[in-house]
PDB file of N, CA and C in Angstrom:
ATOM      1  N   UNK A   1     118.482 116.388  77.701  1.00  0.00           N
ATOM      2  CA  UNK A   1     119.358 116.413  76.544  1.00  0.00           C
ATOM      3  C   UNK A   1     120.794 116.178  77.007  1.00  0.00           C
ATOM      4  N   UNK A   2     121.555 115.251  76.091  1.00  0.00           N
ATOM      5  CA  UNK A   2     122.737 115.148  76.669  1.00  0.00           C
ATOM      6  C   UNK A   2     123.794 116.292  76.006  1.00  0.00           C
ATOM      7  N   UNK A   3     124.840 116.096  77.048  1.00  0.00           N
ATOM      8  CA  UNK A   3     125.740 117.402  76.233  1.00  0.00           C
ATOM      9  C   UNK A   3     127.085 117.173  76.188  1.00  0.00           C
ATOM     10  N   UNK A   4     128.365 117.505  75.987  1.00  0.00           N
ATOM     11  CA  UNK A   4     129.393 116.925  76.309  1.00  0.00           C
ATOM     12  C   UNK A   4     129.978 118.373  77.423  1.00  0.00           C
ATOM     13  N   UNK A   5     130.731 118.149  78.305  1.00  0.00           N
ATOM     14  CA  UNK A   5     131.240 118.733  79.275  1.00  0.00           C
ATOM     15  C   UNK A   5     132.854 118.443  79.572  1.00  0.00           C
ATOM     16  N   UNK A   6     134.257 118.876  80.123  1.00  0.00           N
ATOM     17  CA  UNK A   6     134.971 118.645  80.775  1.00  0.00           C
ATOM     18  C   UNK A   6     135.403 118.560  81.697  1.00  0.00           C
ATOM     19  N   UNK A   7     135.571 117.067  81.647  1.00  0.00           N
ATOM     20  CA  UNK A   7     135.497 116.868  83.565  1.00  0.00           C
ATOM     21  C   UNK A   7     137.238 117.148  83.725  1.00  0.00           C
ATOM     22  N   UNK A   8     137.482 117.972  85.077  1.00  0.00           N
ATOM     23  CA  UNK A   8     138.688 118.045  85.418  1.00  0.00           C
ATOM     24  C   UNK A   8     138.939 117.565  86.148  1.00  0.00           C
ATOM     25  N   UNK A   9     138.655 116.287  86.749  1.00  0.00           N
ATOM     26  CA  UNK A   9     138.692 115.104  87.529  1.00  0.00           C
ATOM     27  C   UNK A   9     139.002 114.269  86.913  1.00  0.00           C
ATOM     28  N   UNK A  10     138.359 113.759  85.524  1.00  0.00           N
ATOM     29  CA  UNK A  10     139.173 112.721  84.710  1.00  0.00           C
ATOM     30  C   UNK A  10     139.684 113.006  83.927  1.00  0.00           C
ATOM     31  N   UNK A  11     139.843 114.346  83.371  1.00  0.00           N
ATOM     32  CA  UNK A  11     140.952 115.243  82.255  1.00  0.00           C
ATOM     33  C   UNK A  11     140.268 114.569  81.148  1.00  0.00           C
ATOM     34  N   UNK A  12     138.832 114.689  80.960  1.00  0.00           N
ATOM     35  CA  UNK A  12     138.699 114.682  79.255  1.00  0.00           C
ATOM     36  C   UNK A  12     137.292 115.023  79.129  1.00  0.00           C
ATOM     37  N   UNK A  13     137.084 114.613  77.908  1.00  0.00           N
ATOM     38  CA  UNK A  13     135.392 115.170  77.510  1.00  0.00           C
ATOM     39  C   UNK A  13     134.562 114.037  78.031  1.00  0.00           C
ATOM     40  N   UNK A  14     133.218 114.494  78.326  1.00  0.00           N
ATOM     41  CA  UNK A  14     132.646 113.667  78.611  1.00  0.00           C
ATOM     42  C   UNK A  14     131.017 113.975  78.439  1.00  0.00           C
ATOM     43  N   UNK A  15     130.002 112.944  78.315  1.00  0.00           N
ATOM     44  CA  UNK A  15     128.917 112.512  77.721  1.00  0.00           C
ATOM     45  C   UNK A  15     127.898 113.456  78.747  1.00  0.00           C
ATOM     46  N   UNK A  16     127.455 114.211  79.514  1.00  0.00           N
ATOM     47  CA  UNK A  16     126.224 114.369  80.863  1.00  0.00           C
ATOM     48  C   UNK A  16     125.246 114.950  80.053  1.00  0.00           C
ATOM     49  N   UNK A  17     124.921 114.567  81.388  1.00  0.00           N
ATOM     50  CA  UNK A  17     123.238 115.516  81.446  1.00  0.00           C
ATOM     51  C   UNK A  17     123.391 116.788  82.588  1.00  0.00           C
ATOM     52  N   UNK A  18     122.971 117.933  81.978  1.00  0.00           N
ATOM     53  CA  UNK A  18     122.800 119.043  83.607  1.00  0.00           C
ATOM     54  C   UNK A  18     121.584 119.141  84.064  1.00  0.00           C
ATOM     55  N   UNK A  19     122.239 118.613  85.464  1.00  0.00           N
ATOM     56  CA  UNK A  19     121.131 118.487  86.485  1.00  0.00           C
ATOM     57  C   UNK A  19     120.420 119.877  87.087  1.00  0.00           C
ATOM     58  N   UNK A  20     121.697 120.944  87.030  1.00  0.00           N
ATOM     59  CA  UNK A  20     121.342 122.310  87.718  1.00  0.00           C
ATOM     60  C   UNK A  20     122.514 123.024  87.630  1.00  0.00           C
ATOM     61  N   UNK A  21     121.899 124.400  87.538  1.00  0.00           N
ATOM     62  CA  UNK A  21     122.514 125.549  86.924  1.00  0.00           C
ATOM     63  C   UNK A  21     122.245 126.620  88.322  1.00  0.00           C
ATOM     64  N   UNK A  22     123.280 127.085  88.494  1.00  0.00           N
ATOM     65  CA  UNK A  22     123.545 127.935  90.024  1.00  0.00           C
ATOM     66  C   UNK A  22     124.690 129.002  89.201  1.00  0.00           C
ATOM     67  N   UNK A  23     124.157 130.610  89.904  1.00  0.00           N
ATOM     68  CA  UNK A  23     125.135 131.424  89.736  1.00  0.00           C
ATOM     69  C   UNK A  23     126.524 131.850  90.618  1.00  0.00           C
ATOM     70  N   UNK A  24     127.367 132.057  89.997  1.00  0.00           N
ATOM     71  CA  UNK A  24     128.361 132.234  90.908  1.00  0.00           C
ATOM     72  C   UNK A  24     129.423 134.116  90.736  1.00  0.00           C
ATOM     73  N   UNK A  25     130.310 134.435  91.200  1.00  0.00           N
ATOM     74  CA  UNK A  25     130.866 135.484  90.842  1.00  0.00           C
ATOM     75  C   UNK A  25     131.359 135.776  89.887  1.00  0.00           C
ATOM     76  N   UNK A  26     131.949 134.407  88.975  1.00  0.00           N
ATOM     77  CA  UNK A  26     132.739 134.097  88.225  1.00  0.00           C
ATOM     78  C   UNK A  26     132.058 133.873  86.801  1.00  0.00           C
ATOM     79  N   UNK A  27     130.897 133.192  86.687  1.00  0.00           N
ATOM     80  CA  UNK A  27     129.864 132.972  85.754  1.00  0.00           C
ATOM     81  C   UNK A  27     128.621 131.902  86.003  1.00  0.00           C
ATOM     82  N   UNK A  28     128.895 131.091  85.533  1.00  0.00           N
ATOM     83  CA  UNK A  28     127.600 130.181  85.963  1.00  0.00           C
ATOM     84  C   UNK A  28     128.449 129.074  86.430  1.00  0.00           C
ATOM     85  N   UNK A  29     127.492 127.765  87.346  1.00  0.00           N
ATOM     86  CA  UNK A  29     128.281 126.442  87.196  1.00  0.00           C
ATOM     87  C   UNK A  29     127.368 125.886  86.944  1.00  0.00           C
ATOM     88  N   UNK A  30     127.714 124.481  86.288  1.00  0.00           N
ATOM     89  CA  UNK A  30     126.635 123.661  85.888  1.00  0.00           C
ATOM     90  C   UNK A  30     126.719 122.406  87.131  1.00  0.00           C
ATOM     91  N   UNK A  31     126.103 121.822  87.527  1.00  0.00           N
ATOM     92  CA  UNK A  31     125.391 120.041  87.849  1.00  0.00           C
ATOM     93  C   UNK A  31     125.394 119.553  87.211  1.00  0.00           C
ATOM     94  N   UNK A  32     126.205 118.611  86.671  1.00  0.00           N
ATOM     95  CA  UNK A  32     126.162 117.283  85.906  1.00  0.00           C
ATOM     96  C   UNK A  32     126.336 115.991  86.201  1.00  0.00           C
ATOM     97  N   UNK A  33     125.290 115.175  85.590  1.00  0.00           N
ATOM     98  CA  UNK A  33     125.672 113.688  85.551  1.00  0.00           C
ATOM     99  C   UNK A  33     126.600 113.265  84.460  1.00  0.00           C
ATOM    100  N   UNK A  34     127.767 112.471  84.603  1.00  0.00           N
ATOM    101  CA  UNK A  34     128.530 111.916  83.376  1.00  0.00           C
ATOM    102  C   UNK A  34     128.001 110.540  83.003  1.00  0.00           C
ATOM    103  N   UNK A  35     127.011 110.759  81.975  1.00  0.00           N
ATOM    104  CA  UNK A  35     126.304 109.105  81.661  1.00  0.00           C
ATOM    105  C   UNK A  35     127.259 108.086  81.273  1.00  0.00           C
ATOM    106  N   UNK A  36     128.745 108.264  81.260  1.00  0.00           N
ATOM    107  CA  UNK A  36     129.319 107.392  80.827  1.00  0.00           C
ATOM    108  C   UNK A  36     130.331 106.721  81.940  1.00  0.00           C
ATOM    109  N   UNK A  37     129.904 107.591  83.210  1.00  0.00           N
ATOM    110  CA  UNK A  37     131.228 107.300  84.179  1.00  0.00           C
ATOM    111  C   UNK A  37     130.407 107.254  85.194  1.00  0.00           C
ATOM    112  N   UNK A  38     129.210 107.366  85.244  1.00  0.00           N
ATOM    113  CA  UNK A  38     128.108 107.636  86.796  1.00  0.00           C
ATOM    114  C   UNK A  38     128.653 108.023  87.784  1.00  0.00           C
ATOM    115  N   UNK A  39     129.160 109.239  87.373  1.00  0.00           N
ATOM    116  CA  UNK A  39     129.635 110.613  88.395  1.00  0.00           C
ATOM    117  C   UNK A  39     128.703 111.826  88.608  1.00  0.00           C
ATOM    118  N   UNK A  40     129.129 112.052  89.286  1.00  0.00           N
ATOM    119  CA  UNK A  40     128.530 113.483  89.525  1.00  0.00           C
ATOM    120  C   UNK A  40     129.078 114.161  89.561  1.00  0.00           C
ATOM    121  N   UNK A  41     129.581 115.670  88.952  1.00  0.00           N
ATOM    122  CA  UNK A  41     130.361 116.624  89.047  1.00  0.00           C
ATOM    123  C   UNK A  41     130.137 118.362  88.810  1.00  0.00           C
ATOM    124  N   UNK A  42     130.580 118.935  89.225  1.00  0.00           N
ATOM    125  CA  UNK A  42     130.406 120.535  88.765  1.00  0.00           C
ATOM    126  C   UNK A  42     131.396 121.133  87.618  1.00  0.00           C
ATOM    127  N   UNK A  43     130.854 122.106  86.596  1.00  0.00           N
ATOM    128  CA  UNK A  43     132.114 122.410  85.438  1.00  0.00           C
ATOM    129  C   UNK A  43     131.396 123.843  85.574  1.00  0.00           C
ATOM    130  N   UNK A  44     132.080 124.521  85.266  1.00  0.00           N
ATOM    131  CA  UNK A  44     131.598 126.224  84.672  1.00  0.00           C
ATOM    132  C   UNK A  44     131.116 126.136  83.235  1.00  0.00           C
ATOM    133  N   UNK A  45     130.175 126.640  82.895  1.00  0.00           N
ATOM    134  CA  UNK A  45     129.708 127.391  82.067  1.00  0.00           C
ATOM    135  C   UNK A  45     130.420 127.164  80.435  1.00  0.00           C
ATOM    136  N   UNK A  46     131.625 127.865  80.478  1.00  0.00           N
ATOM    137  CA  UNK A  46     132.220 127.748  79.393  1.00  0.00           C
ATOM    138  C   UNK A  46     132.869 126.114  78.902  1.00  0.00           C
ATOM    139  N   UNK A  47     132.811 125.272  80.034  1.00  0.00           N
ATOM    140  CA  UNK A  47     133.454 124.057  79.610  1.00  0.00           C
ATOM    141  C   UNK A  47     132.277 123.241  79.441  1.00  0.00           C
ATOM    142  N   UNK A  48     131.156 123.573  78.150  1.00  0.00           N
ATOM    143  CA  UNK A  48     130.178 122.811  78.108  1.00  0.00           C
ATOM    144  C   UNK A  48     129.788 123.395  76.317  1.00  0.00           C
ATOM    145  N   UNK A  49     129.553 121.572  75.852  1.00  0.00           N
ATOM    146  CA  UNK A  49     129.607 122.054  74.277  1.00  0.00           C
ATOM    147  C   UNK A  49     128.166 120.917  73.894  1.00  0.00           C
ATOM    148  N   UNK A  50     127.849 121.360  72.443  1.00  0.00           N
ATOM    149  CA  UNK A  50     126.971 120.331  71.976  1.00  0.00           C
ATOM    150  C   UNK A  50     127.291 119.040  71.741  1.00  0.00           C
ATOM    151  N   UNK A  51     126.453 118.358  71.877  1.00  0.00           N
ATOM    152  CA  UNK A  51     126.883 116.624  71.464  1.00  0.00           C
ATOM    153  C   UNK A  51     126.737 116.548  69.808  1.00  0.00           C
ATOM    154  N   UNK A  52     127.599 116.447  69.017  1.00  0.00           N
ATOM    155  CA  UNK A  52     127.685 116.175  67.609  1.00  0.00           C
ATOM    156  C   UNK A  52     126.601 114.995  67.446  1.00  0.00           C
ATOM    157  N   UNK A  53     126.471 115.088  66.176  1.00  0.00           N
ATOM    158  CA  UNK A  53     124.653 114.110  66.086  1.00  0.00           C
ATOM    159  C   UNK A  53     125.222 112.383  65.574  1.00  0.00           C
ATOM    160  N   UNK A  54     126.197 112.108  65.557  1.00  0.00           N
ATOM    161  CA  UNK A  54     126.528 110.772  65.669  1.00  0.00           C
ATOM    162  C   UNK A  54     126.940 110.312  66.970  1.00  0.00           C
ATOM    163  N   UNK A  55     127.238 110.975  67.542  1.00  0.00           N
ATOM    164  CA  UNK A  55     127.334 110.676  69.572  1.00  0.00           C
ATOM    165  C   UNK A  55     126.527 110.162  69.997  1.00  0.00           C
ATOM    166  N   UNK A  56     125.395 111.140  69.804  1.00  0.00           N
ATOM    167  CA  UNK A  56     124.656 111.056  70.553  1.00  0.00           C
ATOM    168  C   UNK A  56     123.858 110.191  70.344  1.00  0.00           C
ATOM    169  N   UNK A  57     124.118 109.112  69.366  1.00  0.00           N
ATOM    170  CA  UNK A  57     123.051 107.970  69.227  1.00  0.00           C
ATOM    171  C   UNK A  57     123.174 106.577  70.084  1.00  0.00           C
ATOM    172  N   UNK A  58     124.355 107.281  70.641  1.00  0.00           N
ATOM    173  CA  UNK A  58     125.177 105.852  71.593  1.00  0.00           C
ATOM    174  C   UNK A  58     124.683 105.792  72.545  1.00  0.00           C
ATOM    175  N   UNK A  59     124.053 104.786  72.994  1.00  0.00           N
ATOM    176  CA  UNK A  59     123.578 104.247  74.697  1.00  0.00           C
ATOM    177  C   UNK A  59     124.370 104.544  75.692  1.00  0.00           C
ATOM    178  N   UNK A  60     123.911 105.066  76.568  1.00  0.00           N
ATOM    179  CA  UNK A  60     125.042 105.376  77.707  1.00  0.00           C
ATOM    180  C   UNK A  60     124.891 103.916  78.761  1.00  0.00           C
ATOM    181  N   UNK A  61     126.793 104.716  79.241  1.00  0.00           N
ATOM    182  CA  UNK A  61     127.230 103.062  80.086  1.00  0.00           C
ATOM    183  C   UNK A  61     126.362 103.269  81.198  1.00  0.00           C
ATOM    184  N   UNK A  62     125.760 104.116  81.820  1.00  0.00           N
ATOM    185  CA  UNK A  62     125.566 104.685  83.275  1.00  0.00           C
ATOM    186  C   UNK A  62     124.165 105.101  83.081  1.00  0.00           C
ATOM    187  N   UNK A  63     123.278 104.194  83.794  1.00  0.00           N
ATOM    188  CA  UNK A  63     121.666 105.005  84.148  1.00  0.00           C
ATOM    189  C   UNK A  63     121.547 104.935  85.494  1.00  0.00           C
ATOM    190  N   UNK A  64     120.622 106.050  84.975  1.00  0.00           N
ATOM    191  CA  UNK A  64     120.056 106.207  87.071  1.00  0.00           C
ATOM    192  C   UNK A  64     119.158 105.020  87.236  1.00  0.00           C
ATOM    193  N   UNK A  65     118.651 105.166  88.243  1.00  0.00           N
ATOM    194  CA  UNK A  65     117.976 103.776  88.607  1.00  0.00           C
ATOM    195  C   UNK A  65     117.434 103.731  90.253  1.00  0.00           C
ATOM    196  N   UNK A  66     116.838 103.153  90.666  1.00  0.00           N
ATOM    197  CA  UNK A  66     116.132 103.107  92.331  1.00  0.00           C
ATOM    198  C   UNK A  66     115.758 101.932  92.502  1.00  0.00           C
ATOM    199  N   UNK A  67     115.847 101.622  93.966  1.00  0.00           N
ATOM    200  CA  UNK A  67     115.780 100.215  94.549  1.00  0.00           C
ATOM    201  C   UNK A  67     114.349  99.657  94.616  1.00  0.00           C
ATOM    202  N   UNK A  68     114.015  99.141  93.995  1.00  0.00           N
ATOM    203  CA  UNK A  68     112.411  98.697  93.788  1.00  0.00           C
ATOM    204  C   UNK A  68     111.833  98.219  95.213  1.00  0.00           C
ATOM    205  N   UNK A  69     111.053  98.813  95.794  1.00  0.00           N
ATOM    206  CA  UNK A  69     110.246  98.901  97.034  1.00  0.00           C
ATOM    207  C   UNK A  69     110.902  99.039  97.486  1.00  0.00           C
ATOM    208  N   UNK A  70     112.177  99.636  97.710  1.00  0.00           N
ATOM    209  CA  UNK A  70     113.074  99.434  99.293  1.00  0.00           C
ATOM    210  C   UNK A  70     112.592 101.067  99.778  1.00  0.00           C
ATOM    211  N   UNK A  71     112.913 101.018 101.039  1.00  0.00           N
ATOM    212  CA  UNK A  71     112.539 102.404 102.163  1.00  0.00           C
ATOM    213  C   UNK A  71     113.275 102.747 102.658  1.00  0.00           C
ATOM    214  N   UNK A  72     114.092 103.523 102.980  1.00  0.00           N
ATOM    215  CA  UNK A  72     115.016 103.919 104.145  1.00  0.00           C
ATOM    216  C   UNK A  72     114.437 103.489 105.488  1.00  0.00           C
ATOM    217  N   UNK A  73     115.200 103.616 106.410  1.00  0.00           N
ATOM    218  CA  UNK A  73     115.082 103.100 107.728  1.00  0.00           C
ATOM    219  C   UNK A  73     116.161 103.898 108.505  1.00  0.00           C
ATOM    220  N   UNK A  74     115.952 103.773 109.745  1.00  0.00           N
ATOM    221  CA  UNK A  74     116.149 104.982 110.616  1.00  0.00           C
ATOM    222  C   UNK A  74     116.318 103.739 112.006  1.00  0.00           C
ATOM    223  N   UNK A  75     117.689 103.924 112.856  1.00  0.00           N
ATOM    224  CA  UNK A  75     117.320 103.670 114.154  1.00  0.00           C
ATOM    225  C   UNK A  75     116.869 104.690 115.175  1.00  0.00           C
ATOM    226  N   UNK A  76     115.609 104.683 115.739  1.00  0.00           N
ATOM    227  CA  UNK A  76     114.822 105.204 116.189  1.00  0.00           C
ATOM    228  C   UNK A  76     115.125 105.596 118.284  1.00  0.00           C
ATOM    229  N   UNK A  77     115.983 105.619 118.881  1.00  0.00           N
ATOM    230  CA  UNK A  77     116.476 105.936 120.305  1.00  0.00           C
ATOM    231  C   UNK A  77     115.358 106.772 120.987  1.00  0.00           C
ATOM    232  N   UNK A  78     114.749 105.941 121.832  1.00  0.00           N
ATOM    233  CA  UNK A  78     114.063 106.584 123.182  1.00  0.00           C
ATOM    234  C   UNK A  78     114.759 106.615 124.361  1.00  0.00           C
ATOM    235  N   UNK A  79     115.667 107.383 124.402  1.00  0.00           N
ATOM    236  CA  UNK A  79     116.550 107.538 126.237  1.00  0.00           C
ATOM    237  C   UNK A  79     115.422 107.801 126.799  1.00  0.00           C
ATOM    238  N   UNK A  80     114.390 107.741 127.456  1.00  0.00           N
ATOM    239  CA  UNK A  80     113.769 107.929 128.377  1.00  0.00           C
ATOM    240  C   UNK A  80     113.283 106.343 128.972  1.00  0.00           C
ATOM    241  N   UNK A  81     112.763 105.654 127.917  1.00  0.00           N
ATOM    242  CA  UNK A  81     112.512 104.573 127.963  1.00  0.00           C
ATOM    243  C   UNK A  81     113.891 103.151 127.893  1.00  0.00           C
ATOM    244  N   UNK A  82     115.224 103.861 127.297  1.00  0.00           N
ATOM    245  CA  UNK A  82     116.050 103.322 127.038  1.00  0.00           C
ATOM    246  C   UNK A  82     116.314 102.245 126.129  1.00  0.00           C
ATOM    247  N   UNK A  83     115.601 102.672 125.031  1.00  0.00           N
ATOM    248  CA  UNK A  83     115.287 101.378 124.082  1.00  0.00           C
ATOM    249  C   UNK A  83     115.521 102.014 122.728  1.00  0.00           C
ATOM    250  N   UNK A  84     116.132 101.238 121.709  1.00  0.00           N
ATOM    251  CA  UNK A  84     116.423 101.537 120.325  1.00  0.00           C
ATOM    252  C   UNK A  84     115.569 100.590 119.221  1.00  0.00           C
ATOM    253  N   UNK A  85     114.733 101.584 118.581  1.00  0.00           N
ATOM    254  CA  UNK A  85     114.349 100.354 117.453  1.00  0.00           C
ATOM    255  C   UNK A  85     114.428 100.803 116.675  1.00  0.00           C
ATOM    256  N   UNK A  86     114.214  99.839 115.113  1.00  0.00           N
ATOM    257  CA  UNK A  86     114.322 100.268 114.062  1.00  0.00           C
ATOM    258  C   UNK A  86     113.074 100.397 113.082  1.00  0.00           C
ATOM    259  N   UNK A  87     113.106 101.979 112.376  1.00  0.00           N
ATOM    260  CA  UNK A  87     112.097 102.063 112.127  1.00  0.00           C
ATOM    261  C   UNK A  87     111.645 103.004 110.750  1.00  0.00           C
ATOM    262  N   UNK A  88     110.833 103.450 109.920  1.00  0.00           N
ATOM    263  CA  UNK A  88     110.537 104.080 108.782  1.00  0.00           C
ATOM    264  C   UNK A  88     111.433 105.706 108.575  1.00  0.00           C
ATOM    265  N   UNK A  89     111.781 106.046 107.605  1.00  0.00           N
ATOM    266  CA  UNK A  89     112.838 107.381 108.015  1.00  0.00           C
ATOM    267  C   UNK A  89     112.149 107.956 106.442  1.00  0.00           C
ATOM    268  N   UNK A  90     112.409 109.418 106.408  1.00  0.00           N
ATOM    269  CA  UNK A  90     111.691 110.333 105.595  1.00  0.00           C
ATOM    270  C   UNK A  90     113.278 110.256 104.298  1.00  0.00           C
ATOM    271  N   UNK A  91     114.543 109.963 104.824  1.00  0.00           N
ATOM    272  CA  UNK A  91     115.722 110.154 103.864  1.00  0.00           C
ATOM    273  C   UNK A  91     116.807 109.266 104.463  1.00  0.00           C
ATOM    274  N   UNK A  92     116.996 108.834 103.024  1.00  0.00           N
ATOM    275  CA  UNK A  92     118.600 108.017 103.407  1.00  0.00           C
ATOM    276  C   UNK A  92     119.218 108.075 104.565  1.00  0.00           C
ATOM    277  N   UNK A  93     120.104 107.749 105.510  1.00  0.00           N
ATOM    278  CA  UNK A  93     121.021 108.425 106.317  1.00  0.00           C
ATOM    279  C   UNK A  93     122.603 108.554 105.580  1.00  0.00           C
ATOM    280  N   UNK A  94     123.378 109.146 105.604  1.00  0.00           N
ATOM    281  CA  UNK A  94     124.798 108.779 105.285  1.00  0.00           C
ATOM    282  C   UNK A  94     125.369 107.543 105.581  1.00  0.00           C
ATOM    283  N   UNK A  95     125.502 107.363 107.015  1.00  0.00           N
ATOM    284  CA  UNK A  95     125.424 106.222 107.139  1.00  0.00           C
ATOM    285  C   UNK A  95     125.114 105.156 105.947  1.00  0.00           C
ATOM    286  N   UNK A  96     124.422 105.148 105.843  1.00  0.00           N
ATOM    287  CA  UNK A  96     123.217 104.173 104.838  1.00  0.00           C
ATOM    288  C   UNK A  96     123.705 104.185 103.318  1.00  0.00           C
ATOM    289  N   UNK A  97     123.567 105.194 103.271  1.00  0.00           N
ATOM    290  CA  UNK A  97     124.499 105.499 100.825  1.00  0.00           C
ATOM    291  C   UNK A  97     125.417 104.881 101.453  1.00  0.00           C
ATOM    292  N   UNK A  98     126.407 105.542 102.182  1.00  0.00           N
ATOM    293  CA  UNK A  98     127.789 104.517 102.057  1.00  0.00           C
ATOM    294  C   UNK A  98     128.162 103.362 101.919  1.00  0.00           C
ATOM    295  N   UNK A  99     127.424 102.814 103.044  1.00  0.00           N
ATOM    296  CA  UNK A  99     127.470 101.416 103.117  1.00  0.00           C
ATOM    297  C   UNK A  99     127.323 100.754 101.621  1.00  0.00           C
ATOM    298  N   UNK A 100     125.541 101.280 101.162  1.00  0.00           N
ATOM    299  CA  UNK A 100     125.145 100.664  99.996  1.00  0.00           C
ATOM    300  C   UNK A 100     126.629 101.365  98.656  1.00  0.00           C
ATOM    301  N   UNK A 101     127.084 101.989  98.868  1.00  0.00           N
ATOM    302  CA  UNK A 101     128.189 102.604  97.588  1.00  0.00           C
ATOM    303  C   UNK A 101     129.398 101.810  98.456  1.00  0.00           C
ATOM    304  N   UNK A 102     129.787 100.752  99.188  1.00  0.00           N
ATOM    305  CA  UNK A 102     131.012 100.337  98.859  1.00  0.00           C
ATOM    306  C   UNK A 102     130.382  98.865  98.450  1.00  0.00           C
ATOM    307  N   UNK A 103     128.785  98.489  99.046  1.00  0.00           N
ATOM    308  CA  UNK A 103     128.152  96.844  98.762  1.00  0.00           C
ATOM    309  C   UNK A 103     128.809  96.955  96.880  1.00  0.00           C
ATOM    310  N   UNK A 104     128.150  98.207  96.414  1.00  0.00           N
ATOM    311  CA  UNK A 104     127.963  98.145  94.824  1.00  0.00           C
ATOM    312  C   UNK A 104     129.662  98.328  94.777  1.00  0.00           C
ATOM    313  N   UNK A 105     130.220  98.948  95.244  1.00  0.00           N
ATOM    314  CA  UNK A 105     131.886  98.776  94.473  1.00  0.00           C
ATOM    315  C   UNK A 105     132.583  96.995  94.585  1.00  0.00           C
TER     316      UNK A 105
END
């Protein structure tokens, strides 16, 4: 369900979805996606309202999405043998998002 939230990163309201809800000392925080800005951000609790029912009929600018067959990959280092190859990996590396998040900017 989408909801509207305030992001204090771009100083206004905005369209998400919450991804996850974690407690804190203070009250709750939420996980959100901003479907209209494909951000990711954290807001508390109180800075989170309903989406009025003409909003919410609007297509969002921002979907998730995944690379059709692609795999992560991993360079793989045997110092014993002294040889590097490249090879199947269980998760992204950092390395790796980055690169692909400045290809897409």
């Amino acid at each position: 369900q989408v909801c509207v939230v305030f992001s204090e990163e771009l100083e206004c309201w905005c369209r998400a979805l919450v991804e996850s809800v974690w407690c804190q000392v203070d009250g709750y925080q939420l996980g959100c996606f901003l479907v209209d800005y494909a951000k990711h951000c954290s807001v508390p609790s109180e800075n989170i309202r309903v989406l009025a029912g003409a909003f919410a009929k609007y297509p969002h600018r921002a979907k998730k999405c995944r690379l059709h067959c692609t795999k992560p990959l991993t360079l793989h280092i045997d110092y014993c043998e002294n040889t590097a190859k490249i090879g199947p990996a269980k998760r992204w590396d950092t390395a790796a998002i980055e690169h692909f998040r400045k290809l897409v900017e």
